[in-house]
Coordinates of N, CA and C in Angstrom, one line a residue:
Q1474 N -9.0 53.5 -28.6 CA -8.2 52.4 -28.8 C -7.5 51.8 -27.3
M1475 N -7.8 50.9 -27.6 CA -7.1 50.1 -26.2 C -5.9 49.9 -26.3
I1476 N -4.5 49.7 -25.3 CA -3.4 49.8 -25.1 C -3.1 48.5 -24.6
Q1477 N -2.0 48.3 -25.3 CA -1.2 47.1 -24.2 C -0.7 47.4 -23.0
F1478 N -1.2 46.6 -21.9 CA -0.6 47.0 -20.8 C 0.9 45.8 -20.6
N1479 N 1.7 46.2 -19.9 CA 2.8 45.7 -18.6 C 2.8 43.8 -18.8
G1480 N 1.1 44.2 -18.3 CA 0.5 42.1 -17.5 C 0.8 41.8 -18.3
N1481 N 0.4 42.3 -19.6 CA -0.3 41.7 -21.1 C -1.2 40.4 -20.1
M1482 N -2.3 40.9 -20.1 CA -3.2 39.8 -19.1 C -3.8 38.8 -20.2
Q1483 N -4.0 39.8 -21.5 CA -4.8 39.3 -22.5 C -4.1 37.7 -22.8
Q1484 N -3.2 38.1 -22.9 CA -2.5 36.6 -23.5 C -2.3 35.5 -21.7
D1485 N -1.6 36.0 -21.5 CA -1.6 35.3 -19.6 C -3.1 35.0 -19.1
I1486 N -3.9 35.3 -19.8 CA -5.0 34.8 -19.3 C -5.7 34.0 -20.0
C1487 N -5.9 34.9 -21.4 CA -6.7 33.8 -22.6 C -6.1 32.4 -22.9
G1488 N -4.6 32.9 -23.0 CA -3.9 31.4 -23.7 C -3.7 32.3 -25.5
S1489 N -3.4 33.3 -25.6 CA -3.8 33.5 -27.1 C -2.8 35.0 -27.1
N1490 N -2.8 34.8 -28.3 CA -2.0 36.2 -28.4 C -3.0 36.8 -29.4
S1491 N -4.4 37.1 -29.6 CA -4.6 37.3 -30.8 C -4.8 39.0 -29.6
S1492 N -5.0 39.7 -30.7 CA -4.7 41.2 -30.2 C -6.1 42.0 -29.8
P1493 N -6.5 42.8 -28.9 CA -7.6 42.9 -27.6 C -8.5 43.9 -28.9
Q1494 N -8.1 44.5 -30.0 CA -8.7 45.4 -30.6 C -9.4 44.3 -31.6
D1495 N -9.4 43.1 -31.7 CA -10.7 42.1 -32.4 C -11.5 41.6 -32.0
T1496 N -12.9 42.3 -31.6 CA -13.7 41.9 -30.7 C -15.1 41.3 -32.1
S1497 N -14.7 40.7 -33.4 CA -15.3 40.0 -34.2 C -16.3 39.1 -33.3
E1498 N -15.9 38.2 -33.0 CA -16.4 37.1 -31.9 C -16.8 37.1 -31.4
G1499 N -16.4 38.2 -29.9 CA -16.8 37.6 -28.7 C -15.2 37.4 -28.0
V1500 N -14.9 38.1 -26.6 CA -13.8 37.8 -26.4 C -13.9 35.8 -26.0
M1501 N -15.7 35.3 -25.4 CA -15.8 33.8 -24.8 C -15.1 33.0 -26.2
S1502 N -15.6 33.1 -27.5 CA -15.5 32.5 -29.0 C -14.5 32.3 -29.2
A1503 N -13.6 33.5 -29.1 CA -11.9 34.1 -29.7 C -11.3 32.9 -29.2
N1504 N -11.6 32.6 -27.4 CA -10.7 32.3 -26.6 C -11.3 30.8 -26.5
H1505 N -11.0 29.7 -27.1 CA -11.6 28.2 -26.7 C -10.7 28.3 -25.4
S1506 N -9.8 28.3 -24.8 CA -9.1 28.2 -23.4 C -9.9 28.0 -22.6
Y1507 N -9.9 29.9 -22.4 CA -10.8 30.6 -21.2 C -12.3 29.6 -21.1
I1508 N -12.6 29.7 -22.3 CA -14.2 28.7 -22.4 C -13.9 27.7 -21.0
E1509 N -13.1 26.6 -21.6 CA -12.7 25.2 -21.0 C -12.6 25.5 -19.5
S1510 N -12.0 26.7 -19.1 CA -11.4 26.8 -18.3 C -11.9 27.8 -17.2
I1511 N -13.7 28.1 -17.2 CA -14.3 28.4 -16.3 C -14.8 27.5 -15.5
P1512 N -14.3 27.5 -14.2 CA -14.8 26.7 -12.4 C -15.5 26.2 -12.7
E1513 N -16.2 24.9 -12.1 CA -17.5 25.2 -11.5 C -18.6 26.1 -10.6
N1514 N -17.6 26.5 -10.0 CA -19.1 27.4 -9.2 C -18.5 28.6 -10.1
I1515 N -18.8 28.6 -11.2 CA -19.1 29.7 -12.0 C -20.1 29.1 -13.1
Q1516 N -19.8 28.4 -13.6 CA -20.6 26.7 -14.6 C -21.9 27.0 -13.9
N1517 N -22.2 26.5 -12.4 CA -23.5 26.6 -11.4 C -24.4 27.6 -11.3
K1518 N -23.8 29.0 -11.5 CA -24.0 30.7 -10.6 C -24.8 31.1 -12.6
M1519 N -24.0 30.7 -13.8 CA -24.9 30.9 -15.0 C -25.9 30.1 -14.8
Q1520 N -26.6 28.8 -14.6 CA -27.3 28.2 -14.5 C -28.8 28.8 -13.9
L1521 N -28.2 30.0 -13.0 CA -29.3 30.5 -12.8 C -29.7 32.4 -13.6
L1522 N -29.2 32.1 -14.4 CA -28.6 33.4 -15.1 C -29.9 33.4 -16.3
T1523 N -30.5 34.1 -16.8 CA -31.2 34.5 -17.7 C -30.4 34.1 -19.3
Q1524 N -31.1 33.7 -20.9 CA -30.4 33.5 -21.5 C -29.4 35.0 -22.0
E1525 N -30.5 35.8 -22.0 CA -30.3 36.6 -22.3 C -28.4 37.4 -21.9
E1526 N -28.8 37.3 -19.8 CA -27.4 37.6 -19.8 C -26.5 36.6 -19.6
V1527 N -26.4 35.6 -20.2 CA -25.9 35.0 -20.6 C -25.1 35.2 -21.9
Q1528 N -25.8 35.6 -22.7 CA -25.1 36.0 -24.3 C -24.6 37.1 -24.0
I1529 N -24.8 38.1 -23.0 CA -24.4 40.0 -22.6 C -22.6 39.1 -22.1
L1530 N -23.0 37.4 -21.2 CA -21.2 37.2 -20.6 C -20.4 36.7 -21.8
Y1531 N -21.2 37.2 -23.4 CA -20.2 36.0 -24.2 C -20.1 37.1 -24.9
R1532 N -20.5 38.3 -24.9 CA -20.1 39.6 -25.3 C -19.1 40.8 -24.8
L1533 N -18.8 40.6 -23.4 CA -18.6 41.3 -23.1 C -17.2 42.4 -22.9
D1534 N -16.6 41.7 -24.6 CA -15.9 42.6 -25.5 C -15.7 43.5 -26.3
F1535 N -17.2 43.3 -26.0 CA -18.6 45.0 -26.9 C -19.1 45.5 -25.9
Y1536 N -19.8 45.3 -24.7 CA -20.3 45.5 -24.0 C -19.5 46.8 -22.9
C1537 N -18.6 46.4 -22.5 CA -17.6 47.0 -21.6 C -17.0 48.3 -22.7
F1538 N -17.1 47.9 -23.2 CA -16.9 49.6 -24.3 C -17.4 50.2 -24.9
D1539 N -18.7 49.8 -24.8 CA -19.9 50.6 -25.5 C -20.2 51.6 -24.2
Q1540 N -21.2 52.6 -24.4 CA -21.3 53.5 -23.7 C -22.5 52.5 -23.3
A1541 N -23.9 52.9 -24.2 CA -25.0 52.5 -23.8 C -25.1 50.4 -23.1
G1542 N -23.7 49.7 -23.1 CA -23.7 48.3 -22.7 C -23.2 49.0 -21.8
C1543 N -22.4 50.2 -21.1 CA -21.6 49.8 -19.7 C -22.7 50.8 -18.7
R1544 N -23.8 51.6 -19.4 CA -25.0 51.7 -18.5 C -25.9 50.7 -18.3
K1545 N -26.5 49.8 -19.4 CA -27.0 48.4 -19.2 C -26.6 47.4 -18.0
L1546 N -25.0 46.9 -18.0 CA -24.3 46.5 -17.1 C -24.3 46.8 -16.0
Q1547 N -24.2 48.3 -15.4 CA -24.2 49.3 -14.7 C -25.3 49.1 -13.8
H1548 N -26.8 48.8 -14.8 CA -28.1 49.6 -14.5 C -28.5 47.6 -13.6
M1549 N -27.5 46.9 -14.4 CA -28.0 45.3 -14.2 C -27.6 44.9 -12.8
I1550 N -26.8 45.5 -12.0 CA -26.0 45.1 -11.3 C -26.0 46.2 -9.6
Q1551 N -26.4 47.4 -9.8 CA -27.3 48.1 -9.2 C -28.0 47.6 -8.6
D1552 N -28.7 47.1 -8.1 CA -29.7 46.9 -7.3 C -28.8 45.9 -6.1
I1553 N -28.0 46.2 -6.0 CA -27.0 45.6 -5.7 C -26.9 45.7 -3.9
D1554 N -27.7 45.5 -2.8 CA -27.4 46.2 -1.8 C -25.9 46.7 -1.4
T1555 N -25.2 47.3 -0.6 CA -23.9 47.8 -0.4 C -23.8 47.8 1.2
N1556 N -25.3 47.8 2.0 CA -24.8 48.9 3.0 C -25.5 47.0 4.5
G1557 N -25.0 46.1 3.5 CA -25.0 45.4 5.0 C -25.8 44.0 4.5
M1558 N -27.4 43.7 3.6 CA -27.8 43.4 3.1 C -27.3 42.7 1.7
P1559 N -27.1 40.9 1.9 CA -27.4 40.8 1.0 C -28.1 40.9 0.1
P1560 N -27.4 40.3 -1.6 CA -28.2 40.5 -2.7 C -28.8 39.4 -3.4
S1561 N -30.0 39.5 -3.6 CA -30.2 38.3 -4.2 C -29.6 37.5 -4.9
P1562 N -29.7 35.8 -4.8 CA -29.1 35.3 -5.2 C -28.7 35.6 -6.7
H1563 N -29.9 35.4 -7.6 CA -29.6 36.1 -8.8 C -28.9 37.0 -9.5
K1564 N -29.2 37.8 -8.7 CA -27.9 39.5 -8.5 C -26.5 39.0 -8.3
K1565 N -26.6 38.7 -7.1 CA -25.2 37.9 -7.0 C -24.4 36.9 -7.9
A1566 N -25.2 36.0 -8.8 CA -24.0 35.2 -9.5 C -24.6 35.3 -11.1
F1567 N -24.7 37.3 -11.1 CA -24.4 37.8 -11.9 C -23.3 38.4 -11.7
L1568 N -22.7 38.5 -10.8 CA -22.1 39.8 -10.5 C -20.6 39.4 -10.9
D1569 N -20.6 37.4 -9.9 CA -19.9 37.2 -10.1 C -19.3 36.6 -11.0
C1570 N -20.7 36.0 -12.2 CA -20.0 36.0 -14.0 C -19.1 36.9 -14.5
L1571 N -20.0 38.1 -14.1 CA -19.9 39.6 -14.8 C -18.4 39.4 -14.6
I1572 N -18.5 39.1 -13.4 CA -16.3 39.5 -13.3 C -15.4 38.6 -13.2
H1573 N -15.9 37.4 -13.2 CA -15.1 36.5 -14.6 C -15.0 36.2 -15.7
F1574 N -15.9 36.8 -16.4 CA -15.8 36.4 -17.4 C -15.1 38.2 -17.9
M1575 N -15.3 38.9 -16.9 CA -13.9 40.3 -17.5 C -12.9 40.7 -17.2
L1576 N -12.4 39.1 -16.8 CA -11.4 39.5 -15.6 C -9.8 39.3 -17.1
P1577 N -10.1 39.1 -18.6 CA -9.2 38.8 -20.0 C -8.7 40.9 -20.1
L1578 N -10.3 41.1 -19.5 CA -10.3 42.7 -20.5 C -10.3 43.8 -19.2
A1579 N -9.9 43.2 -17.8 CA -10.3 44.1 -16.9 C -9.4 45.2 -17.3
S1580 N -8.1 45.7 -17.6 CA -7.4 46.6 -17.7 C -7.8 46.9 -18.6
D1581 N -7.6 47.1 -19.1 CA -8.6 47.7 -20.5 C -9.6 48.3 -20.7
V1582 N -10.7 47.6 -19.8 CA -12.1 48.6 -19.4 C -11.5 49.7 -18.6
M1583 N -11.0 49.5 -17.4 CA -10.3 50.5 -16.2 C -10.3 51.8 -16.9
I1584 N -9.1 51.8 -17.9 CA -9.1 53.0 -19.2 C -10.3 53.4 -19.5
N1585 N -10.4 53.0 -19.5 CA -12.2 53.0 -21.6 C -12.9 54.6 -20.7
Q1586 N -13.2 55.3 -21.1 CA -13.9 56.5 -20.9 C -15.3 55.4 -20.7
F1587 N -15.5 54.8 -21.1 CA -17.2 54.1 -20.6 C -17.1 53.2 -19.1
G1588 N -15.8 52.4 -19.9 CA -15.7 50.8 -19.3 C -15.5 51.5 -17.4
N1589 N -14.6 52.8 -17.3 CA -14.1 53.0 -16.2 C -15.0 53.1 -14.9
Y1590 N -16.4 53.3 -15.5 CA -17.9 53.6 -14.2 C -18.1 52.1 -14.0
L1591 N -18.1 51.4 -15.0 CA -18.7 50.1 -14.3 C -17.7 49.4 -13.6
C1592 N -16.5 49.3 -14.1 CA -14.8 49.5 -13.0 C -15.3 50.2 -11.7
Q1593 N -15.9 50.9 -11.9 CA -15.7 52.0 -10.4 C -16.8 51.1 -9.6
R1594 N -18.4 51.0 -9.8 CA -19.1 50.1 -9.6 C -19.0 48.5 -8.7
I1595 N -17.9 48.4 -10.0 CA -18.3 47.0 -9.1 C -17.5 46.9 -8.6
M1596 N -16.2 47.6 -8.4 CA -15.2 48.2 -6.8 C -16.0 48.2 -6.2
E1597 N -16.8 48.4 -5.9 CA -17.8 49.1 -4.4 C -19.1 47.9 -4.3
V1598 N -19.5 47.2 -4.9 CA -20.4 46.2 -4.5 C -19.8 44.5 -4.7
A1599 N -18.9 44.8 -4.6 CA -18.4 42.9 -5.8 C -17.7 42.4 -4.3
D1600 N -17.5 41.0 -4.0 CA -17.1 40.7 -2.5 C -15.3 40.9 -2.3
P1601 N -15.1 40.5 -1.2 CA -13.9 40.7 -1.2 C -13.1 39.4 -1.8
A1602 N -13.7 38.5 -2.7 CA -12.7 37.4 -2.9 C -12.4 37.6 -3.7
S1603 N -13.6 39.1 -4.8 CA -13.9 39.1 -6.3 C -12.6 40.4 -6.4
V1604 N -12.9 41.1 -5.4 CA -12.4 42.3 -5.2 C -10.5 41.3 -5.8
E1605 N -10.2 40.6 -4.6 CA -8.8 40.4 -4.8 C -8.9 39.0 -5.8
S1606 N -9.9 38.9 -6.7 CA -9.0 37.9 -8.4 C -8.5 40.0 -9.0
L1607 N -9.6 40.6 -9.6 CA -9.3 41.6 -9.8 C -8.3 42.0 -9.2
V1608 N -8.0 42.2 -8.7 CA -6.6 42.8 -8.1 C -4.8 42.4 -8.9
T1609 N -5.4 40.6 -8.7 CA -4.7 39.9 -9.1 C -4.1 40.2 -10.3
H1610 N -5.5 40.5 -11.1 CA -5.2 40.4 -12.4 C -4.3 41.5 -13.6
I1611 N -5.1 42.5 -12.3 CA -4.4 43.6 -12.5 C -3.3 44.2 -12.0
Q1612 N -2.3 43.5 -11.6 CA -1.3 43.8 -10.7 C -0.3 44.7 -11.4
N1613 N 0.0 43.9 -12.7 CA 1.2 44.2 -12.8 C 0.7 46.1 -13.8
D1614 N -0.6 46.5 -13.5 CA -0.9 47.2 -15.0 C -1.7 48.1 -14.1
I1615 N -1.0 48.2 -12.9 CA -1.8 49.4 -11.3 C -1.0 50.8 -11.9
V1616 N -0.3 50.2 -11.9 CA 0.4 51.8 -12.6 C 0.1 52.5 -13.6
Q1617 N 0.3 51.8 -14.5 CA -0.1 52.8 -15.8 C -1.9 53.0 -15.7
I1618 N -2.5 51.8 -14.9 CA -4.0 52.1 -14.9 C -4.1 53.6 -13.9
S1619 N -3.5 53.7 -12.9 CA -3.9 55.2 -12.2 C -2.9 56.3 -13.2
L1620 N -1.8 56.3 -14.1 CA -1.4 56.9 -14.0 C -3.0 57.9 -15.5
N1621 N -3.6 57.0 -16.1 CA -4.5 57.3 -16.9 C -5.5 58.1 -16.6
I1622 N -6.4 59.0 -17.3 CA -7.2 59.7 -17.2 C -8.4 59.5 -16.2
H1623 N -9.0 57.5 -16.6 CA -9.8 57.3 -16.4 C -9.4 56.4 -15.1
G1624 N -8.8 55.1 -15.6 CA -8.0 54.4 -14.8 C -7.8 54.9 -13.3
T1625 N -7.3 56.2 -13.2 CA -7.2 56.1 -12.3 C -8.1 57.2 -11.2
R1626 N -9.5 56.7 -11.1 CA -10.4 57.1 -10.2 C -10.8 55.2 -10.1
V1627 N -10.9 54.5 -10.9 CA -10.5 53.0 -10.0 C -9.8 52.7 -9.2
I1628 N -8.3 53.3 -9.0 CA -7.7 52.7 -8.5 C -8.1 53.7 -7.5
Q1629 N -8.4 54.6 -7.2 CA -9.0 55.8 -6.0 C -10.0 54.5 -5.1
I1630 N -11.3 54.1 -6.1 CA -12.8 53.8 -5.7 C -12.0 52.0 -4.6
L1631 N -10.5 52.0 -5.2 CA -10.5 50.6 -4.8 C -9.7 50.7 -3.4
I1632 N -8.5 51.6 -3.9 CA -7.9 51.7 -2.4 C -8.9 52.4 -1.7
E1633 N -9.3 53.3 -1.6 CA -11.0 53.5 -0.7 C -12.1 52.4 -0.2
R1634 N -12.3 51.3 -0.4 CA -12.7 50.2 -0.8 C -12.2 49.3 0.2
L1635 N -10.8 49.1 -0.6 CA -10.0 48.1 0.9 C -9.7 48.8 2.0
A1636 N -9.5 50.6 2.1 CA -9.7 50.8 3.7 C -9.9 50.9 4.7
K1637 N -12.0 51.1 3.8 CA -12.7 51.0 4.7 C -13.3 49.6 5.6
G1638 N -12.4 48.9 4.4 CA -12.9 47.1 5.2 C -12.1 47.1 6.0
I1639 N -10.7 47.4 6.0 CA -9.5 47.3 7.3 C -9.9 48.0 8.9
L1640 N -10.3 49.4 8.5 CA -11.5 50.8 9.2 C -12.5 49.6 9.8
E1641 N -13.2 49.1 9.5 CA -14.3 48.1 10.1 C -13.7 47.0 10.7
G1642 N -13.2 46.6 10.0 CA -12.3 45.7 11.0 C -11.5 46.1 12.2
I1643 N -11.1 47.7 12.4 CA -10.1 48.1 13.4 C -11.1 48.8 14.4
H1644 N -12.5 49.4 14.1 CA -13.9 49.5 14.6 C -14.3 48.5 15.2
S1645 N -14.8 47.4 15.1 CA -14.9 45.8 15.6 C -14.4 45.9 16.8
Q1646 N -13.0 45.8 16.9 CA -12.4 45.7 18.2 C -12.2 46.6 18.7
I1647 N -12.7 47.8 18.8 CA -12.5 48.9 19.6 C -12.5 48.8 20.9
H1648 N -13.2 48.1 21.8 CA -12.8 47.7 23.5 C -11.9 47.0 23.5
I1649 N -11.3 46.3 22.2 CA -9.8 45.9 23.1 C -9.0 47.2 22.7
I1650 N -8.8 48.1 21.7 CA -8.0 49.1 21.7 C -8.2 49.6 23.0
K1651 N -9.2 50.1 23.4 CA -9.3 51.0 24.7 C -8.5 50.8 26.5
R1652 N -8.0 49.2 26.5 CA -7.9 48.9 27.0 C -6.3 49.7 27.2
P1653 N -6.5 49.5 28.7 CA -5.0 50.6 29.4 C -4.4 50.1 28.6
N1654 N -4.1 48.9 28.9 CA -2.5 48.5 28.7 C -2.1 48.0 27.1
N1655 N -3.2 48.3 26.4 CA -3.4 47.9 25.5 C -2.6 49.9 24.1
L1656 N -2.9 51.3 25.0 CA -3.4 51.7 24.1 C -1.8 52.5 23.5
K1657 N -0.5 52.3 23.7 CA 0.5 52.3 23.4 C 0.9 51.1 21.9
K1658 N 0.1 50.0 22.2 CA 1.1 49.1 21.2 C 0.1 49.2 20.0
K1659 N 0.8 48.1 18.8 CA 0.5 48.0 17.5 C -0.4 46.9 18.0
F1660 N -1.5 47.0 17.2 CA -2.5 46.4 16.7 C -2.7 44.8 16.7
E1661 N -0.9 44.4 16.4 CA -0.9 42.6 16.4 C -0.4 42.2 17.7
D1662 N 0.2 43.5 18.3 CA 0.8 43.4 19.5 C -0.8 43.0 20.4
M1663 N -1.9 44.1 20.6 CA -2.7 44.0 21.8 C -3.2 42.7 22.0
D1664 N -3.5 42.4 23.7 CA -4.0 41.4 23.6 C -5.4 41.2 23.5
G1665 N -5.4 40.4 22.9 CA -6.9 39.9 22.5 C -7.5 41.2 20.8
F1666 N -6.4 41.4 20.3 CA -7.1 41.9 18.9 C -6.6 41.1 17.8
E1667 N -8.1 40.1 17.0 CA -7.5 39.7 16.1 C -8.7 40.7 15.1
F1668 N -8.1 40.3 14.1 CA -8.8 40.2 12.7 C -9.5 39.4 11.9
S1669 N -10.7 39.8 11.3 CA -11.3 38.6 11.1 C -10.5 38.2 9.6
A1670 N -10.4 37.2 9.1 CA -10.5 36.8 8.2 C -10.5 37.5 6.5
T1671 N -11.8 38.1 7.2 CA -12.5 39.0 5.6 C -11.4 40.7 5.8
H1672 N -11.6 40.5 6.4 CA -9.9 42.3 6.8 C -9.0 41.9 6.7
R1673 N -8.4 41.0 7.4 CA -7.1 40.1 6.9 C -7.2 39.9 5.2
L1674 N -7.9 40.0 4.7 CA -7.8 39.5 2.9 C -7.5 41.4 2.3
Y1675 N -9.1 41.8 3.1 CA -8.6 43.6 2.2 C -7.0 43.9 3.2
D1676 N -6.9 43.4 4.1 CA -5.3 44.3 4.4 C -3.9 43.8 3.4
C1677 N -4.0 42.7 3.3 CA -3.3 41.7 2.1 C -3.6 42.1 0.9
I1678 N -5.1 42.6 0.2 CA -4.9 43.4 -0.8 C -4.3 44.6 -1.0
L1679 N -4.5 45.5 -0.3 CA -3.8 46.8 0.4 C -2.5 46.8 0.3
K1680 N -1.6 46.0 0.2 CA -0.1 46.0 0.9 C 0.3 46.0 -0.4
N1681 N -0.3 44.7 -0.7 CA 0.5 44.0 -2.8 C -0.1 45.5 -3.4
V1682 N -1.3 46.4 -3.2 CA -1.3 47.0 -4.1 C -0.4 48.3 -4.0
I1683 N -0.1 48.3 -2.8 CA 0.8 49.6 -2.5 C 2.3 49.4 -2.6
G1684 N 2.6 47.9 -2.3 CA 3.7 47.6 -3.1 C 4.1 47.2 -4.7
K1685 N 2.6 47.9 -5.7 CA 3.1 47.9 -6.9 C 3.3 49.2 -7.4
L1686 N 2.7 50.2 -6.3 CA 2.5 51.8 -6.6 C 4.3 51.8 -6.3
T1687 N 4.8 51.5 -5.7 CA 5.9 52.1 -4.7 C 6.4 51.9 -6.0
E1688 N 6.9 51.4 -6.7 CA 7.3 51.0 -7.6 C 8.2 52.1 -8.6
Q1689 N 6.6 52.3 -9.0 CA 6.8 53.7 -9.7 C 6.0 55.6 -8.7
I1690 N 6.6 55.6 -7.6 CA 6.1 56.8 -6.7 C 6.2 57.8 -7.1
V1691 N 7.5 57.4 -7.8 CA 7.5 59.5 -7.9 C 7.1 60.3 -9.5
D1692 N 6.8 58.9 -10.4 CA 6.1 58.6 -11.6 C 5.0 59.2 -11.4
L1693 N 4.2 58.9 -10.3 CA 2.5 58.7 -9.7 C 2.4 59.9 -9.0
T1694 N 3.2 59.8 -8.6 CA 3.4 61.8 -7.7 C 3.1 62.5 -8.6
V1695 N 4.0 63.1 -9.5 CA 4.0 64.0 -10.1 C 3.1 64.2 -11.3
D1696 N 2.1 63.0 -11.7 CA 1.5 63.1 -12.3 C 0.6 64.1 -12.5
M1697 N -0.9 63.9 -13.6 CA -1.4 65.6 -13.0 C -2.9 63.9 -13.2
H1698 N -2.5 62.6 -13.3 CA -4.0 61.9 -12.7 C -3.0 60.8 -11.7
G1699 N -1.9 60.2 -11.7 CA -1.6 59.1 -10.7 C -1.5 60.2 -9.5
N1700 N -1.5 61.3 -9.2 CA -1.1 61.8 -8.2 C -2.4 62.0 -7.2
H1701 N -3.4 62.2 -7.7 CA -4.4 61.5 -6.3 C -4.6 60.1 -6.5
V1702 N -3.7 59.2 -7.0 CA -4.0 57.4 -6.1 C -3.4 57.9 -4.8
I1703 N -2.2 58.7 -5.0 CA -1.4 58.8 -4.2 C -1.7 59.2 -3.0
Q1704 N -2.8 60.0 -3.2 CA -3.2 61.6 -2.1 C -4.5 60.5 -1.8
S1705 N -4.7 59.9 -2.3 CA -5.9 58.9 -2.2 C -5.1 57.5 -0.7
L1706 N -4.1 57.4 -0.6 CA -3.2 56.7 0.0 C -3.0 57.5 1.1
L1707 N -2.5 58.0 1.3 CA -2.6 59.6 2.1 C -3.5 59.2 3.1
M1708 N -4.3 59.7 2.6 CA -5.6 59.9 3.1 C -6.7 59.5 3.6
V1709 N -5.7 57.4 3.7 CA -5.7 56.2 4.1 C -5.3 56.1 5.6
F1710 N -4.6 56.4 5.1 CA -2.9 55.9 6.6 C -3.7 57.5 8.0
K1711 N -3.3 58.5 7.1 CA -4.5 59.9 8.0 C -5.2 58.9 8.7
A1712 N -6.2 58.6 7.9 CA -7.7 58.4 8.6 C -7.1 57.4 9.7
A1713 N -6.0 56.1 9.8 CA -5.7 55.4 10.1 C -5.4 55.8 11.6

């Protein structure tokens, strides 16, 4: 059974007070205001999808909480390369649409016994803008997700993804960092040091996540699941 979160994203995003347990019509058909709010860029990407893929998007409130459904969605995005090679336009279009359509359900999917695996994979392959969108929609629920036996791993993967992006930005500037006059300075004070827009975005997202987690840092630290999120953060700073 899904739980209601502090962020109440179901109401904020969908513009309705419908119960998240009601999945008889599908999230998109049940929330007409959300259908009308589909941005033009997502509508354009939907034109690249097959009829079956579009139907799946309209029934994510079923697929994201079903074992076979989650496996199917993971299979549909598993070929997206994470080693620097751009995905095919079709694969990228489906991933972007999947993330957009999943936003009203994101917090609930992350704590689901099946959906959390899908979310972990999405965190690994989504582009920075999509990661930012996901974090924005779950930011009021990050602590409760971290305290959950299934959700904690999703937040750990998120932190690892953000940290990797930031460290890649630092490593790309290693020739500047090693200059004698820069060795004892903060990155932002180093002569010639500059993060790319992508790396600055990762830094901004991570700071946002940390800000939310620190609101209940004690609860997270002593919790059997939440403490793993804190450990992930500590490992990030150790690596930095």
